[in-house]
Amino acid sequence: MPDIDLPAKLAVSPTGTLAGGNGVYTKHLADMSGVYRDTAAYEAELTERGGDALVYRVESQDYGPHSGALTIGTSTLLPGRVGDEFAVTRGHLHAISDRAELYYCLSGRGVMLLETLDGRSEAFELTPGEAVNVPGEWIHRSVNVGDEPFVTLFTYATDAGQDYQLIADAHGMRSLVVADGAGGWKLRENPDHTGYRRA
Amino acid sequence: MPDIDLPAKLAVSPTGTLAGGNGVYTKHLADMSGVYRDTAAYEAELTERGGDALVYRVESQDYGPHSGALTIGTSTLLPGRVGDEFAVTRGHLHAISDRAELYYCLSGRGVMLLETLDGRSEAFELTPGEAVNVPGEWIHRSVNVGDEPFVTLFTYATDAGQDYQLIADAHGMRSLVVADGAGGWKLRENPDHTGYRRA
């Protein structure tokens, strides 16, 4: 048996702060190259806002990838658009693909976009108090379709890991979450998507 | 690969309602025989309130115990005391003991009481927005130390299971959470506790 981990108390703020966490990472506009399909709009955003403009921030707490351990964290995705595509996280399939993940919305308005390797697709809008159980085998990405930061509390088995390359190799997810021209969102097929191929 | 589960959207209320769930269970006063150390006070409560008085209610959503699957749920523990012992859940160690669990407080004021087989002990007070990452190997129980229902959102690997008998066999957890006489709580050693012995 490994040494027993000590329980961790966390204070979770609807603004995305996680007191008691031990990890933070941020993604900036320059990190999102290749993520949005409207390259011209992305380049214009880069010029206007600069590559170091924040896109999202993740705070988390874990113990390392012991069997059975959970990573707990907050994801804060700022509002914004690139052309008509709403701000997104990179998205991932878990490297151990049967691992599930919980997302619970703390503030803002977002969409959890979910796709399988074999072509299934789901999109769930999340507002505060709503959650989604993302089962194994589902590629998933957060999308901010509101005007405020979209903040979620998440949990997954630490050993799950993340495969981000799968989406990049497929030239993006199958569906894009875009403005519907009436203040809402809709799905549009990504014309560049080449299908998922697991390495 | 098993059939892929469909993502589940859940609406989590601070009152403990879980829309989108597929399981509910309740524990009533008659189910709590042997849990509180003050037997006379427990018997008096039974006489006064009846065995069918609700102690706690759990709503949950899961897919069955596939590897990697998560159970998500809400636990609503009503306020109350038996003698000077605050209302508690039965408490458990996961049957697969390395499995962790997240508890996130949605409303009320409670304590997560945590003990290891080898004698370590922790007690974390939780108010709304506070959470605890309960690592593997920790026996844990919720305690309501407030005047309102203590409601938490929880998640654990579905295959974890629960061992409730361990606590019963030890004549209760090592520590009791009792009224401190000044409106708060304190820990007191359980004189009946015989140590944990895993079957």
Short mmCIF file of C-alpha atoms in Angstrom, two decimals:
data_model
loop_
_atom_site.label_atom_id
_atom_site.label_comp_id
_atom_site.label_asym_id
_atom_site.label_seq_id
_atom_site.Cartn_x
_atom_site.Cartn_y
_atom_site.Cartn_z
CA MET A 1 0.00 0.00 0.00
CA PRO A 2 1.35 3.49 -0.75
CA ASP A 3 1.47 6.02 2.02
CA ILE A 4 -2.05 7.15 2.78
CA ASP A 5 -2.84 10.61 1.44
CA LEU A 6 -4.19 13.24 3.80
CA PRO A 7 -7.71 14.50 3.11
CA ALA A 8 -7.72 17.94 1.51
CA LYS A 9 -10.20 20.64 2.32
CA LEU A 10 -10.95 22.95 -0.59
CA ALA A 11 -12.83 26.23 -0.85
CA VAL A 12 -14.46 26.55 -4.24
CA SER A 13 -15.48 30.01 -5.40
CA PRO A 14 -17.99 30.70 -8.19
CA THR A 15 -15.26 32.91 -9.65
CA GLY A 16 -13.10 29.80 -10.13
CA THR A 17 -10.68 30.22 -7.26
CA LEU A 18 -9.78 26.92 -5.56
CA ALA A 19 -8.26 27.52 -2.13
CA GLY A 20 -6.39 24.44 -1.02
CA GLY A 21 -5.41 23.40 -4.54
CA ASN A 22 -1.88 22.54 -5.65
CA GLY A 23 -1.92 23.16 -9.38
CA VAL A 24 -2.79 25.99 -11.78
CA TYR A 25 -2.47 26.28 -15.50
CA THR A 26 -3.60 28.86 -17.97
CA LYS A 27 -4.16 28.88 -21.70
CA HIS A 28 -3.68 32.05 -23.67
CA LEU A 29 -4.77 33.09 -27.13
CA ALA A 30 -1.40 32.10 -28.65
CA ASP A 31 -1.89 28.56 -27.30
CA MET A 32 -5.11 28.16 -29.27
CA SER A 33 -3.52 28.05 -32.71
CA GLY A 34 -5.38 25.54 -34.88
CA VAL A 35 -8.32 25.28 -32.46
CA TYR A 36 -10.72 27.73 -34.13
CA ARG A 37 -11.65 26.96 -37.76
CA ASP A 38 -11.87 30.61 -38.83
CA THR A 39 -8.14 31.23 -39.17
CA ALA A 40 -8.53 34.80 -40.39
CA ALA A 41 -10.68 35.71 -37.38
CA TYR A 42 -8.18 34.02 -35.06
CA GLU A 43 -5.25 35.96 -36.57
CA ALA A 44 -7.24 39.20 -36.23
CA GLU A 45 -7.89 38.40 -32.55
CA LEU A 46 -4.20 37.71 -32.02
CA THR A 47 -3.30 41.07 -33.53
CA GLU A 48 -5.97 42.93 -31.59
CA ARG A 49 -5.70 41.28 -28.16
CA GLY A 50 -2.20 39.83 -28.19
CA GLY A 51 -1.10 36.24 -27.78
CA ASP A 52 -1.00 36.50 -24.01
CA ALA A 53 -4.71 37.29 -23.63
CA LEU A 54 -6.16 34.74 -21.21
CA VAL A 55 -8.60 32.18 -22.63
CA TYR A 56 -9.01 29.83 -19.67
CA ARG A 57 -7.58 28.98 -16.30
CA VAL A 58 -7.65 25.68 -14.46
CA GLU A 59 -6.97 25.23 -10.74
CA SER A 60 -6.75 21.76 -9.29
CA GLN A 61 -5.85 19.55 -6.37
CA ASP A 62 -4.50 16.04 -6.61
CA TYR A 63 -2.12 13.56 -4.99
CA GLY A 64 -0.48 12.10 -8.04
CA PRO A 65 -1.86 9.26 -10.13
CA HIS A 66 -2.35 6.57 -7.50
CA SER A 67 -4.97 4.04 -8.40
CA GLY A 68 -8.30 5.30 -7.10
CA ALA A 69 -7.22 8.92 -6.55
CA LEU A 70 -9.36 11.83 -7.74
CA THR A 71 -8.28 15.17 -9.18
CA ILE A 72 -10.64 17.98 -8.21
CA GLY A 73 -10.56 21.37 -9.85
CA THR A 74 -12.19 24.42 -11.29
CA SER A 75 -12.18 25.51 -14.91
CA THR A 76 -12.78 29.17 -15.75
CA LEU A 77 -13.35 29.82 -19.44
CA LEU A 78 -13.63 33.50 -20.34
CA PRO A 79 -16.40 34.67 -22.65
CA GLY A 80 -15.51 35.58 -26.21
CA ARG A 81 -15.81 34.66 -29.84
CA VAL A 82 -13.48 34.04 -32.75
CA GLY A 83 -15.58 34.86 -35.75
CA ASP A 84 -18.87 33.15 -34.92
CA GLU A 85 -17.21 30.36 -32.87
CA PHE A 86 -17.61 30.69 -29.12
CA ALA A 87 -14.61 30.47 -26.79
CA VAL A 88 -13.61 26.86 -26.14
CA THR A 89 -11.18 24.74 -24.17
CA ARG A 90 -8.92 22.49 -26.23
CA GLY A 91 -10.96 19.43 -25.29
CA HIS A 92 -9.75 15.91 -24.68
CA LEU A 93 -10.42 12.22 -24.48
CA HIS A 94 -8.98 10.63 -21.38
CA ALA A 95 -5.75 8.80 -22.14
CA ILE A 96 -7.30 5.88 -20.22
CA SER A 97 -10.42 6.29 -22.25
CA ASP A 98 -12.92 4.53 -19.96
CA ARG A 99 -12.49 7.17 -17.25
CA ALA A 100 -15.50 9.40 -16.58
CA GLU A 101 -15.58 13.02 -15.43
CA LEU A 102 -18.03 15.19 -13.53
CA TYR A 103 -18.56 18.82 -14.47
CA TYR A 104 -20.78 20.93 -12.21
CA CYS A 105 -21.52 24.51 -13.28
CA LEU A 106 -20.69 27.14 -10.66
CA SER A 107 -21.34 30.28 -12.73
CA GLY A 108 -21.92 31.53 -16.24
CA ARG A 109 -23.53 29.74 -19.17
CA GLY A 110 -21.77 27.14 -21.24
CA VAL A 111 -22.10 24.06 -23.36
CA MET A 112 -20.42 20.71 -22.84
CA LEU A 113 -19.75 19.38 -26.32
CA LEU A 114 -19.33 15.59 -26.39
CA GLU A 115 -18.35 13.27 -29.26
CA THR A 116 -17.35 9.64 -29.59
CA LEU A 117 -14.74 8.15 -31.87
CA ASP A 118 -17.51 6.37 -33.77
CA GLY A 119 -19.52 9.48 -34.55
CA ARG A 120 -21.98 10.06 -31.74
CA SER A 121 -22.51 13.63 -30.62
CA GLU A 122 -24.17 15.46 -27.72
CA ALA A 123 -24.24 19.08 -26.54
CA PHE A 124 -25.58 20.00 -23.11
CA GLU A 125 -26.10 23.57 -21.99
CA LEU A 126 -25.04 24.14 -18.40
CA THR A 127 -26.11 26.91 -16.07
CA PRO A 128 -25.33 27.18 -12.35
CA GLY A 129 -26.42 24.07 -10.46
CA GLU A 130 -26.45 21.90 -13.58
CA ALA A 131 -23.97 19.09 -14.06
CA VAL A 132 -22.99 16.46 -16.56
CA ASN A 133 -21.68 12.96 -15.98
CA VAL A 134 -19.28 12.51 -18.91
CA PRO A 135 -18.87 8.74 -19.25
CA GLY A 136 -15.74 7.09 -20.55
CA GLU A 137 -15.12 7.09 -24.32
CA TRP A 138 -16.53 10.61 -24.80
CA ILE A 139 -14.29 13.38 -26.13
CA HIS A 140 -15.40 16.55 -24.40
CA ARG A 141 -14.83 20.30 -24.51
CA SER A 142 -16.27 23.26 -22.62
CA VAL A 143 -17.70 26.15 -24.62
CA ASN A 144 -18.67 29.53 -23.18
CA VAL A 145 -21.89 30.69 -24.84
CA GLY A 146 -22.57 33.47 -22.33
CA ASP A 147 -21.26 36.91 -21.48
CA GLU A 148 -19.60 36.00 -18.17
CA PRO A 149 -16.87 33.52 -17.28
CA PHE A 150 -18.13 29.93 -17.50
CA VAL A 151 -16.91 28.27 -14.32
CA THR A 152 -17.20 24.56 -13.55
CA LEU A 153 -16.13 22.27 -10.73
CA PHE A 154 -14.73 19.05 -12.18
CA THR A 155 -13.52 15.69 -10.88
CA TYR A 156 -11.90 12.74 -12.59
CA ALA A 157 -9.68 9.82 -11.69
CA THR A 158 -6.15 11.21 -11.63
CA ASP A 159 -4.80 8.26 -13.59
CA ALA A 160 -7.15 9.10 -16.49
CA GLY A 161 -4.78 11.55 -18.16
CA GLN A 162 -5.71 13.59 -21.24
CA ASP A 163 -5.26 13.02 -24.95
CA TYR A 164 -5.43 16.44 -26.62
CA GLN A 165 -3.72 15.39 -29.84
CA LEU A 166 -6.68 13.32 -31.00
CA ILE A 167 -8.72 16.46 -31.67
CA ALA A 168 -5.82 18.32 -33.30
CA ASP A 169 -5.16 15.35 -35.59
CA ALA A 170 -8.82 15.32 -36.63
CA HIS A 171 -8.65 19.08 -37.47
CA GLY A 172 -11.02 19.88 -34.67
CA MET A 173 -14.13 18.31 -33.21
CA ARG A 174 -16.92 17.28 -35.57
CA SER A 175 -19.22 20.04 -34.37
CA LEU A 176 -18.59 23.73 -33.78
CA VAL A 177 -20.64 25.74 -31.30
CA VAL A 178 -21.41 29.00 -33.09
CA ALA A 179 -23.56 32.08 -32.62
CA ASP A 180 -27.05 31.60 -34.05
CA GLY A 181 -27.46 35.29 -34.84
CA ALA A 182 -30.25 35.65 -32.27
CA GLY A 183 -28.21 35.77 -29.07
CA GLY A 184 -27.99 32.00 -28.70
CA TRP A 185 -25.89 29.13 -29.97
CA LYS A 186 -26.23 26.34 -32.45
CA LEU A 187 -24.11 23.47 -33.72
CA ARG A 188 -22.53 23.62 -37.15
CA GLU A 189 -20.59 20.83 -38.82
CA ASN A 190 -16.85 21.49 -38.91
CA PRO A 191 -15.94 21.18 -42.59
CA ASP A 192 -12.29 20.47 -41.73
CA HIS A 193 -13.01 17.47 -39.46
CA THR A 194 -11.39 14.32 -40.82
CA GLY A 195 -12.70 11.79 -38.29
CA TYR A 196 -10.98 10.61 -35.12
CA ARG A 197 -8.11 8.17 -35.34
CA ARG A 198 -6.67 6.93 -32.09
CA ALA A 199 -2.87 6.69 -32.12
CA MET B 1 -15.45 -2.46 -24.97
CA PRO B 2 -18.90 -2.32 -23.32
CA ASP B 3 -21.59 -0.26 -24.98
CA ILE B 4 -20.75 3.39 -24.54
CA ASP B 5 -22.87 5.11 -21.89
CA LEU B 6 -24.79 8.23 -22.82
CA PRO B 7 -23.78 11.42 -21.01
CA ALA B 8 -26.27 12.40 -18.33
CA LYS B 9 -27.32 15.93 -17.56
CA LEU B 10 -28.20 16.53 -13.94
CA ALA B 11 -29.81 19.45 -12.15
CA VAL B 12 -28.51 19.72 -8.62
CA SER B 13 -30.55 21.69 -6.11
CA PRO B 14 -29.20 23.05 -2.82
CA THR B 15 -32.19 21.27 -1.25
CA GLY B 16 -30.72 17.94 -2.36
CA THR B 17 -32.95 17.18 -5.33
CA LEU B 18 -31.08 15.57 -8.23
CA ALA B 19 -33.07 15.82 -11.45
CA GLY B 20 -31.77 13.31 -13.96
CA GLY B 21 -30.74 10.78 -11.32
CA ASN B 22 -31.72 7.12 -11.33
CA GLY B 23 -31.44 6.08 -7.70
CA VAL B 24 -32.81 7.20 -4.33
CA TYR B 25 -32.46 5.74 -0.91
CA THR B 26 -33.45 6.92 2.50
CA LYS B 27 -32.42 6.05 6.01
CA HIS B 28 -34.86 6.38 8.84
CA LEU B 29 -34.44 6.49 12.58
CA ALA B 30 -35.13 2.75 12.93
CA ASP B 31 -32.23 2.04 10.52
CA MET B 32 -29.79 3.79 12.83
CA SER B 33 -29.85 1.20 15.60
CA GLY B 34 -26.35 0.84 17.05
CA VAL B 35 -25.04 3.98 15.36
CA TYR B 36 -25.41 6.43 18.23
CA ARG B 37 -23.57 5.56 21.46
CA ASP B 38 -26.21 6.98 23.78
CA THR B 39 -28.65 4.08 23.57
CA ALA B 40 -31.10 5.56 26.03
CA ALA B 41 -31.30 8.81 24.07
CA TYR B 42 -31.75 6.83 20.83
CA GLU B 43 -34.59 4.79 22.32
CA ALA B 44 -36.25 7.97 23.58
CA GLU B 45 -36.01 9.49 20.08
CA LEU B 46 -37.54 6.37 18.59
CA THR B 47 -40.45 6.61 20.99
CA GLU B 48 -40.92 10.30 20.42
CA ARG B 49 -40.40 10.60 16.67
CA GLY B 50 -41.09 7.07 15.47
CA GLY B 51 -38.84 4.69 13.58
CA ASP B 52 -39.88 6.08 10.22
CA ALA B 53 -38.59 9.61 10.92
CA LEU B 54 -36.24 10.51 8.08
CA VAL B 55 -32.54 10.82 8.96
CA TYR B 56 -31.00 11.17 5.50
CA ARG B 57 -31.78 10.82 1.84
CA VAL B 58 -29.38 10.07 -1.00
CA GLU B 59 -30.15 10.64 -4.69
CA SER B 60 -27.71 9.43 -7.31
CA GLN B 61 -26.99 8.75 -10.96
CA ASP B 62 -24.78 5.99 -12.27
CA TYR B 63 -24.39 3.51 -15.11
CA GLY B 64 -23.43 0.40 -13.19
CA PRO B 65 -19.95 -0.48 -12.05
CA HIS B 66 -18.01 -0.33 -15.32
CA SER B 67 -14.35 0.36 -14.86
CA GLY B 68 -13.86 4.12 -14.93
CA ALA B 69 -17.52 5.04 -14.32
CA LEU B 70 -18.52 7.66 -11.76
CA THR B 71 -21.53 7.76 -9.46
CA ILE B 72 -22.75 11.30 -8.87
CA GLY B 73 -25.23 12.17 -6.17
CA THR B 74 -26.57 14.35 -3.43
CA SER B 75 -26.73 13.53 0.26
CA THR B 76 -29.23 15.35 2.46
CA LEU B 77 -28.70 14.79 6.16
CA LEU B 78 -31.36 16.36 8.36
CA PRO B 79 -30.37 18.31 11.46
CA GLY B 80 -30.87 16.72 14.84
CA ARG B 81 -29.21 15.23 17.87
CA VAL B 82 -29.36 12.01 19.81
CA GLY B 83 -28.29 13.01 23.28
CA ASP B 84 -25.31 15.24 22.56
CA GLU B 85 -24.34 13.36 19.37
CA PHE B 86 -25.15 15.20 16.16
CA ALA B 87 -27.05 13.48 13.34
CA VAL B 88 -24.76 11.27 11.25
CA THR B 89 -24.76 9.04 8.21
CA ARG B 90 -23.70 5.44 8.79
CA GLY B 91 -20.29 6.10 7.27
CA HIS B 92 -18.20 3.71 5.20
CA LEU B 93 -14.86 2.67 3.82
CA HIS B 94 -14.97 1.90 0.13
CA ALA B 95 -15.03 -1.85 -0.47
CA ILE B 96 -12.21 -1.19 -2.96
CA SER B 97 -10.46 0.81 -0.33
CA ASP B 98 -8.15 2.91 -2.54
CA ARG B 99 -11.09 4.71 -4.15
CA ALA B 100 -11.42 8.42 -3.35
CA GLU B 101 -14.56 10.52 -3.07
CA LEU B 102 -15.42 14.18 -3.52
CA TYR B 103 -17.91 15.90 -1.25
CA TYR B 104 -18.91 19.48 -2.09
CA CYS B 105 -21.21 21.31 0.31
CA LEU B 106 -24.33 22.76 -1.30
CA SER B 107 -26.12 23.96 1.85
CA GLY B 108 -26.12 23.73 5.60
CA ARG B 109 -23.21 23.17 7.94
CA GLY B 110 -21.61 19.82 8.53
CA VAL B 111 -18.49 17.95 9.45
CA MET B 112 -16.76 15.25 7.40
CA LEU B 113 -15.32 12.85 9.97
CA LEU B 114 -12.42 10.80 8.59
CA GLU B 115 -10.48 7.93 10.17
CA THR B 116 -7.99 5.35 8.97
CA LEU B 117 -7.70 1.72 9.96
CA ASP B 118 -4.37 2.53 11.60
CA GLY B 119 -5.70 5.27 13.85
CA ARG B 120 -5.41 8.56 12.01
CA SER B 121 -8.26 11.00 12.38
CA GLU B 122 -9.44 14.22 10.73
CA ALA B 123 -12.60 16.33 11.00
CA PHE B 124 -13.34 19.07 8.46
CA GLU B 125 -16.19 21.50 8.85
CA LEU B 126 -17.96 22.18 5.56
CA THR B 127 -20.13 25.15 4.65
CA PRO B 128 -21.54 25.94 1.20
CA GLY B 129 -18.79 26.13 -1.42
CA GLU B 130 -16.38 24.06 0.64
CA ALA B 131 -15.31 20.60 -0.43
CA VAL B 132 -13.17 17.72 0.70
CA ASN B 133 -11.14 15.27 -1.35
CA VAL B 134 -11.46 12.06 0.66
CA PRO B 135 -8.53 9.92 -0.46
CA GLY B 136 -8.58 6.15 -0.52
CA GLU B 137 -8.17 4.29 2.78
CA TRP B 138 -10.19 6.84 4.78
CA ILE B 139 -13.38 5.77 6.53
CA HIS B 140 -15.75 8.73 6.32
CA ARG B 141 -19.07 9.90 7.64
CA SER B 142 -21.12 13.10 7.31
CA VAL B 143 -22.31 14.85 10.44
CA ASN B 144 -24.86 17.67 10.53
CA VAL B 145 -23.72 20.23 13.12
CA GLY B 146 -26.13 22.96 11.99
CA ASP B 147 -29.82 23.72 12.18
CA GLU B 148 -30.64 23.15 8.50
CA PRO B 149 -30.27 20.10 6.25
CA PHE B 150 -26.61 19.44 5.41
CA VAL B 151 -26.55 18.85 1.66
CA THR B 152 -23.52 17.70 -0.31
CA LEU B 153 -22.80 16.82 -3.91
CA PHE B 154 -20.64 13.69 -4.03
CA THR B 155 -18.80 11.67 -6.66
CA TYR B 156 -16.89 8.41 -6.50
CA ALA B 157 -15.90 5.60 -8.82
CA THR B 158 -18.95 3.37 -9.09
CA ASP B 159 -16.86 0.23 -8.66
CA ALA B 160 -15.70 1.49 -5.22
CA GLY B 161 -18.62 0.03 -3.31
CA GLN B 162 -19.16 0.61 0.41
CA ASP B 163 -18.19 -1.34 3.50
CA TYR B 164 -20.56 -0.27 6.28
CA GLN B 165 -19.97 -3.30 8.48
CA LEU B 166 -16.43 -2.22 9.39
CA ILE B 167 -17.79 0.62 11.56
CA ALA B 168 -20.52 -1.51 13.11
CA ASP B 169 -17.98 -4.21 14.00
CA ALA B 170 -15.79 -1.58 15.69
CA HIS B 171 -18.76 -0.34 17.76
CA GLY B 172 -18.70 2.99 15.98
CA MET B 173 -16.04 5.33 14.72
CA ARG B 174 -13.24 6.27 17.06
CA SER B 175 -14.50 9.85 17.41
CA LEU B 176 -17.95 11.20 18.09
CA VAL B 177 -19.02 14.66 16.97
CA VAL B 178 -20.90 16.10 19.93
CA ALA B 179 -22.36 19.42 21.05
CA ASP B 180 -19.81 21.55 22.87
CA GLY B 181 -22.45 23.27 25.01
CA ALA B 182 -21.75 26.62 23.35
CA GLY B 183 -23.61 26.15 20.07
CA GLY B 184 -20.71 24.45 18.34
CA TRP B 185 -19.25 20.97 18.04
CA LYS B 186 -16.28 19.09 19.38
CA LEU B 187 -14.82 15.63 19.08
CA ARG B 188 -15.08 13.16 21.90
CA GLU B 189 -13.53 9.74 22.05
CA ASN B 190 -16.04 6.93 21.59
CA PRO B 191 -15.53 4.73 24.66
CA ASP B 192 -17.08 1.71 22.88
CA HIS B 193 -14.71 1.78 19.89
CA THR B 194 -12.72 -1.45 19.65
CA GLY B 195 -10.47 -0.60 16.71
CA TYR B 196 -11.07 -1.39 13.05
CA ARG B 197 -10.56 -4.92 11.76
CA ARG B 198 -10.99 -5.47 8.08
CA ALA B 199 -12.87 -8.67 7.25
#
